[in-house]
Coordinates of C-alpha atoms in Angstrom, one line a residue:
X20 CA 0.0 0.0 0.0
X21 CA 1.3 3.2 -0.9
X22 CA 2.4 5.8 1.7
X23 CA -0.6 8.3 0.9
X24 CA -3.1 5.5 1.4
X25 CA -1.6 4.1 4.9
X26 CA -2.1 7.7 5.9
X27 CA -5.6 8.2 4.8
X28 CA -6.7 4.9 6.3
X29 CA -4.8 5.7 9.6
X30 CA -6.7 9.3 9.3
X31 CA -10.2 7.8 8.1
X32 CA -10.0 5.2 10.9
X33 CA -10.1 7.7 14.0
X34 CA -13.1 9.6 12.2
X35 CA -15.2 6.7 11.3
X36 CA -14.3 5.5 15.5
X37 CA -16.2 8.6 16.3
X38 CA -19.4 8.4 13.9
X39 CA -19.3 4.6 14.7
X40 CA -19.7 5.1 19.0
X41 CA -22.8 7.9 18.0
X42 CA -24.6 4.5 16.6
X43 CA -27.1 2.9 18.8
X44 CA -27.3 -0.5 18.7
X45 CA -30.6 -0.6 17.1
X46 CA -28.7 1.0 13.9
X47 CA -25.7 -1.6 14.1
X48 CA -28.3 -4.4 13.8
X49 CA -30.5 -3.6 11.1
X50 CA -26.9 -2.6 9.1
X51 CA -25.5 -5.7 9.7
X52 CA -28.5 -7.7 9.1
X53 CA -28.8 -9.8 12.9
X54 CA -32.0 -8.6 13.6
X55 CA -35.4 -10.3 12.3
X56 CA -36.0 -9.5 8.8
X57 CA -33.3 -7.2 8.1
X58 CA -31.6 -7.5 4.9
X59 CA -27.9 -8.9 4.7
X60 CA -25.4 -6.0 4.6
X61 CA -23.0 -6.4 1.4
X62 CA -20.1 -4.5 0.9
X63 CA -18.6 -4.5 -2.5
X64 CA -15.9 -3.0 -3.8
X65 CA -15.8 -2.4 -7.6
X66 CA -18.5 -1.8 -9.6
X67 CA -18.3 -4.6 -11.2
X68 CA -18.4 -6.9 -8.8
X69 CA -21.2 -4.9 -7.3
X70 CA -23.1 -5.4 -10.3
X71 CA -22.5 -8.9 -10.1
X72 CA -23.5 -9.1 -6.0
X73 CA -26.8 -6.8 -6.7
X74 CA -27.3 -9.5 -9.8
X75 CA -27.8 -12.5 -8.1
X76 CA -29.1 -11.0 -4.9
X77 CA -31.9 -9.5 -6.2
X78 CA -33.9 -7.4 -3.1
X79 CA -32.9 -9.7 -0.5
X80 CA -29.5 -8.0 0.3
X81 CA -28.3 -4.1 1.1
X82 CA -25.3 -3.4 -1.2
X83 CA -23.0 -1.0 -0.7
X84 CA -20.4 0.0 -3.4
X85 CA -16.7 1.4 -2.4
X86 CA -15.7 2.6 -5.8
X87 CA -18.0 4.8 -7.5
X88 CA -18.3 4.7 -11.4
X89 CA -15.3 6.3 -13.8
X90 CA -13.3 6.7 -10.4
X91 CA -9.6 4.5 -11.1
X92 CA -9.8 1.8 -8.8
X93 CA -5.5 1.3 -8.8
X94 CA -5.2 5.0 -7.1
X95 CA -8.5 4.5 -4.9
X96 CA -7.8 5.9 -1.4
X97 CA -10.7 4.7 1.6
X98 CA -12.7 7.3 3.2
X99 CA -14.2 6.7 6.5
X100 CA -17.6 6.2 5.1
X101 CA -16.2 3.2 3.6
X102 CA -14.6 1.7 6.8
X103 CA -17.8 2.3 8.0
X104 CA -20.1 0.1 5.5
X105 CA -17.5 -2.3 6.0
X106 CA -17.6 -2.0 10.2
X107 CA -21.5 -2.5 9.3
X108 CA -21.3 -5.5 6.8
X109 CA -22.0 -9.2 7.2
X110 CA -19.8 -9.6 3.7
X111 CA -17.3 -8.0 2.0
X112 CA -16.6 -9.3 -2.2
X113 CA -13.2 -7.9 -3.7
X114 CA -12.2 -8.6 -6.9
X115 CA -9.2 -9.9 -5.6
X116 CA -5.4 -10.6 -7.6
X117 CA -4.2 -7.2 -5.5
X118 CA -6.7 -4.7 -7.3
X119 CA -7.6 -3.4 -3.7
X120 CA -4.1 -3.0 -1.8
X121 CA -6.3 -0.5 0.4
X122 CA -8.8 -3.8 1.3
X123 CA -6.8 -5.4 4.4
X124 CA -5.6 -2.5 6.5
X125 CA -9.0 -1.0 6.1
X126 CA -11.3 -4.4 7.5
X127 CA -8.8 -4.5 9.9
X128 CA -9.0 -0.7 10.9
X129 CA -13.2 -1.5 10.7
X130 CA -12.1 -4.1 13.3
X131 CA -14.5 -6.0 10.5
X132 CA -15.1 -9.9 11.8
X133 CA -17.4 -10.9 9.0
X134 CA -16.5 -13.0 5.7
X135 CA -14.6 -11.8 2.4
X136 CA -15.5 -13.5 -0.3
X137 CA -12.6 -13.6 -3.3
X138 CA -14.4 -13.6 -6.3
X139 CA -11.1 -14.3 -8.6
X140 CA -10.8 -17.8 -7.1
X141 CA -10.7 -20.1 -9.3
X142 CA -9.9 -17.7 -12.1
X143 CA -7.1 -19.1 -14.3
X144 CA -4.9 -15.4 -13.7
X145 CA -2.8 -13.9 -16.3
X146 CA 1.0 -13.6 -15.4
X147 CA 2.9 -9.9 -16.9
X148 CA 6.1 -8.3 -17.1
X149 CA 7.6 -9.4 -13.3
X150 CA 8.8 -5.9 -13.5
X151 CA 5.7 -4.3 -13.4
X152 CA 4.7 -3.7 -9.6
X153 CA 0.9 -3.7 -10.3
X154 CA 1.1 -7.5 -11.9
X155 CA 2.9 -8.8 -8.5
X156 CA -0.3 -10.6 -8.3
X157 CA -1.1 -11.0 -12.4
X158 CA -3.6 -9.6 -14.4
X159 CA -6.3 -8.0 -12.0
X160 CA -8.8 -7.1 -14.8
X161 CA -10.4 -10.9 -15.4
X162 CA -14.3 -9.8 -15.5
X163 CA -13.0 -8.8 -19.1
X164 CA -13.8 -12.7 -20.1
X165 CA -17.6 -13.4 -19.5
X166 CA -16.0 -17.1 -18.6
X167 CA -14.1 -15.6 -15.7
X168 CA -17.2 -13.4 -15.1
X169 CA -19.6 -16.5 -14.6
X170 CA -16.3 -17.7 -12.0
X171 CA -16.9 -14.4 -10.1
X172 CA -20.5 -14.9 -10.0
X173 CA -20.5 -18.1 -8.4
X174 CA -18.5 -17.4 -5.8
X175 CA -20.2 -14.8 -5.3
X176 CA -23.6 -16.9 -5.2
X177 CA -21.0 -19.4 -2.8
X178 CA -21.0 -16.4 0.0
X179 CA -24.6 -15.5 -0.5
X180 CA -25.9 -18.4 0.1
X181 CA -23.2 -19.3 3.2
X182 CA -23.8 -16.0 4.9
X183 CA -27.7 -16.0 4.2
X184 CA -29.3 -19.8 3.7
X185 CA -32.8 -19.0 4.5
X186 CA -32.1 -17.3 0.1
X187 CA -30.5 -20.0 -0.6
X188 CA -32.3 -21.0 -3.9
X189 CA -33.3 -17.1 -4.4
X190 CA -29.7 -16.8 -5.5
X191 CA -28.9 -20.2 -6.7
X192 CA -31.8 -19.5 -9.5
X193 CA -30.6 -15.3 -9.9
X194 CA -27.2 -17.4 -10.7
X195 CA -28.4 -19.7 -13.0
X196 CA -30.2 -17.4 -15.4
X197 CA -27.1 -15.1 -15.4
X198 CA -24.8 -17.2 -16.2
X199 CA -26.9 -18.1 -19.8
X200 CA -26.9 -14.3 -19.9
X201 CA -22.5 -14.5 -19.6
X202 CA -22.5 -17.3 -22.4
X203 CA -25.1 -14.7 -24.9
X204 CA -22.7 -11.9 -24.0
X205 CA -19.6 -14.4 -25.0
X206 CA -21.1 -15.9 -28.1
X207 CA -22.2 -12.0 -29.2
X208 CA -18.7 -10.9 -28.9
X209 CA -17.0 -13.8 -30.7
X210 CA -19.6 -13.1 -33.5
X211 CA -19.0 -9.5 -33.9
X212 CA -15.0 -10.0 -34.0
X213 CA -15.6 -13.0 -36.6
X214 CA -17.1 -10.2 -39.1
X215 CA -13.6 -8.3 -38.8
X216 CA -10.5 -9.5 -41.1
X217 CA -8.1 -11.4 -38.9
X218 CA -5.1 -8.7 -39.4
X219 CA -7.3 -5.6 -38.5
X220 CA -7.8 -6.7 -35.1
X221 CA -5.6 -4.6 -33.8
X222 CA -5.6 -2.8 -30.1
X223 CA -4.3 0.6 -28.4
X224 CA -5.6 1.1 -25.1
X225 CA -5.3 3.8 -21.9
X226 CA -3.5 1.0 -20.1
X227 CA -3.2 -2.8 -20.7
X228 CA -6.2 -3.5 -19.1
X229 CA -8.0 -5.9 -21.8
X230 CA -5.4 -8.8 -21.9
X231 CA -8.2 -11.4 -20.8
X232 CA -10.4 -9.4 -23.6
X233 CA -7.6 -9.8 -25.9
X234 CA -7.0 -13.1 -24.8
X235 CA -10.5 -14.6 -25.3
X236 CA -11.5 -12.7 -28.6
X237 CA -7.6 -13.0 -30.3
X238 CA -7.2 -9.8 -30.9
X239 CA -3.3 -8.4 -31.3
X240 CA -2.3 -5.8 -28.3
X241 CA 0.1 -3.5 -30.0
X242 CA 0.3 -1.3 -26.9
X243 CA -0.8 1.0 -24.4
X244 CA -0.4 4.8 -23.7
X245 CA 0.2 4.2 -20.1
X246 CA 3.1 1.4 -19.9
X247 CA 1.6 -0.8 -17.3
X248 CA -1.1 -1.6 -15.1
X249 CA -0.1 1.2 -12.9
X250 CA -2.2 4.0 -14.3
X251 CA -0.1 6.7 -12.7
X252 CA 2.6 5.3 -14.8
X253 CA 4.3 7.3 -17.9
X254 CA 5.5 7.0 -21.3
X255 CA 9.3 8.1 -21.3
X256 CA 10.1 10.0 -24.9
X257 CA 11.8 6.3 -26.3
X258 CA 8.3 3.9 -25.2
X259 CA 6.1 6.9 -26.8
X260 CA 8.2 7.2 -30.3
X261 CA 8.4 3.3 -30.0
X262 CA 4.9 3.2 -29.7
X263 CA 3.9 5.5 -32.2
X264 CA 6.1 3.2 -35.0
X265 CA 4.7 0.1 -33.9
X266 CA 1.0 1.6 -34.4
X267 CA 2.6 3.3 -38.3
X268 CA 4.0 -0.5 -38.7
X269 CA 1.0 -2.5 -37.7
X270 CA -1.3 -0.4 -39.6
X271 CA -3.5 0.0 -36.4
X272 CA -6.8 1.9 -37.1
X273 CA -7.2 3.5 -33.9
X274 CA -6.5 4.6 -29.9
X275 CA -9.4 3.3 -27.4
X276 CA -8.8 5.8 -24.5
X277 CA -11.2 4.9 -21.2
X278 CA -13.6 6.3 -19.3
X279 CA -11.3 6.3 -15.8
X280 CA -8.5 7.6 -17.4
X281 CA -7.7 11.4 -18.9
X282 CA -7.8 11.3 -22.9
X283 CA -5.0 13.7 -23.5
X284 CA -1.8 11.6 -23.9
X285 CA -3.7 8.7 -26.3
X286 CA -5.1 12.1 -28.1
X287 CA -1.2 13.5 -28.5
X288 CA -0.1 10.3 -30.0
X289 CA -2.8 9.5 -32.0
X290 CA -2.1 12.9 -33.9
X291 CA 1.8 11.6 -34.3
X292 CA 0.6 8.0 -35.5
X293 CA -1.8 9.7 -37.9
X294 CA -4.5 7.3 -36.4
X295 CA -8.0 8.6 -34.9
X296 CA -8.6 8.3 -31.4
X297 CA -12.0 6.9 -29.9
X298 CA -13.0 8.6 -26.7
X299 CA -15.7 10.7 -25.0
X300 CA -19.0 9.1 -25.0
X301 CA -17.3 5.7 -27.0
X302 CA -14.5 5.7 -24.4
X303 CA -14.2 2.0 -23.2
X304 CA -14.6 1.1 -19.8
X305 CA -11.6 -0.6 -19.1
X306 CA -11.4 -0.3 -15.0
X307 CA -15.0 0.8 -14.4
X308 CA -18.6 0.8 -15.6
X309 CA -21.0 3.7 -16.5
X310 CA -23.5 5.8 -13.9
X311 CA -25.9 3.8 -12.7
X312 CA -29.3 3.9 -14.3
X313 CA -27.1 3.8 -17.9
X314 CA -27.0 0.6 -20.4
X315 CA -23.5 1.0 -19.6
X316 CA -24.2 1.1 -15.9
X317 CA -24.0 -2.5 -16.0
X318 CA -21.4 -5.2 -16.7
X319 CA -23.6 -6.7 -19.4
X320 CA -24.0 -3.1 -21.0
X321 CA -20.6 -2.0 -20.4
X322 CA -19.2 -5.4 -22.0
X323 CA -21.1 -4.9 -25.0
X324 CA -20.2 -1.3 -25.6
X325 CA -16.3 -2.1 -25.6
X326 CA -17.6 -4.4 -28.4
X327 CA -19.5 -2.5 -30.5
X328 CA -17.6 0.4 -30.4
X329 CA -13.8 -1.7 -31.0
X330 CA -15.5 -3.4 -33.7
X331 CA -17.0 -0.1 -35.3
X332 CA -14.0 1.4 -34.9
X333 CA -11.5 -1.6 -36.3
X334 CA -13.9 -2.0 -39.3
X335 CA -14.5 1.1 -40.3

């Protein structure tokens, strides 16, 4: 954890102590869910895998979201309203493979004694440049395969189910018709690549978020603005003339900035490379989803945006 984050969580910890003892005990219970017919408190932190935990628990669980939409979840710093939620909670569901560094020191600063369910497990993880400090883990970003999306899920139903059997088969049957909605989401993609020429199938990105996308769909990553997974990361002058020949040598169609991430670096080299650049309201959502209440507000809807708009953009 960075330096800047210890201290926040150090400094959010004694505030949230003080709005936590002004809690009766009436308000701890229905929070946490112990009393009689109080809904199970959830605490997600992405918002994907909040989409995913409101997904298959329908209205029988209180959610509550860390990471807002289009906020970057590598540089996220916790706020005591968070270590509050989490003091609150029954559950906790990370994304896991070190996305949230913050995570630990805050449950433990909540003094949180409930379960955290790890939706990557099982995930078959991507391994990158050992260099790289953000892949110590590998590849955080694996909800960008619907297969490792339908993983996520069940663990996620797994916890539900553990933390709250009297909704056992509420979840268990939210589960099963999303997952048929994770194979229609697969299958669509595959199609809409299949309709694009094998050697235009090319992608520039923010950051190399999409390798499980790339992965799954075969698609060639010929680079990314930011050098890493670390979006505070920066091209030195060599990577960003580097990159701009291997987009002139590739023949690369376009940039795919992101909807977390500022536009202004992929928009300065896309003007060198000669190549548009795909942004604004086609940005992809790379580490995030759209507002709620959007199409893209959704992992579904967010998914098959980065399609359609790649695909429009590649072919075009």
């Amino acid at each position: 954890m960075k330096h800047g984050q210890r201290t926040l969580v150090a400094a959010a910890t004694a505030a949230a102590l003080v709005l936590l003892g002004g809690c009766g005990s009436g308000d701890g219970d229905v929070a946490s869910g112990s009393s009689a017919g109080a809904r199970l408190a959830v605490v997600a932190t992405t918002p994907e895998v909040a989409d995913f935990v409101r997904t298959i628990a329908g209205s029988d669980v209180t959610v509550t979201q860390i990471i807002k939409p289009n906020v970057d979840p590598h540089e996220y710093e916790p706020t005591p309203a968070d270590i509050q939620a989490i003091a609150a909670a029954s559950l906790v569901v990370k994304n896991g493979v070190g996305l949230e560094e913050w995570l630990n020191p805050t449950i433990e600063s909540a003094g949180f004694s409930g379960t955290v369910v790890d939706s990557s497990r099982g995930v078959r993880i991507r391994q990158g440049d050992p260099g790289d400090e953000e892949m110590k883990d590998g590849d955080p970003h694996i909800w960008h395969n619907p297969q490792n999306a339908k993983i996520m899920v069940g663990n996620i139903e797994k916890g539900l189910a553990a933390a709250d059997p009297s909704h056992a088969s509420t979840y268990r049957a939210n589960l099963a018709g999303y997952a048929a909605k994770l194979d229609k989401l697969d299958a669509d993609n595959e199609a809409a690549f299949a309709t694009l020429p094998v050697d235009q199938r090319k992608l520039v990105t923010n950051h190399d978020a999409f390798g499980y996308y790339v992965d799954r769909y075969h698609l060639q990553f010929v680079g990314s603005v930011i050098p890493s997974m670390d979006t505070s990361a920066e091209l030195s002058a060599k990577q960003l003339t580097d990159l701009v020949a291997k987009i002139k040598a590739t023949g690369t169609k376009a940039i795919f900035t992101e909807s977390s991430l500022p536009p202004k670096t992929a928009e300065a080299i896309a003007q060198q490379a000669g190549v548009k650049v795909v942004g604004g309201d086609d940005a992809l959502y790379g580490d995030s989803l759209g507002r709620l209440g959007t199409p893209q507000g959704t992992y579904l809807g967010a998914e098959r945006h980065n399609t359609q708009v790649i695909v429009s953009a590649l072919g075009g």
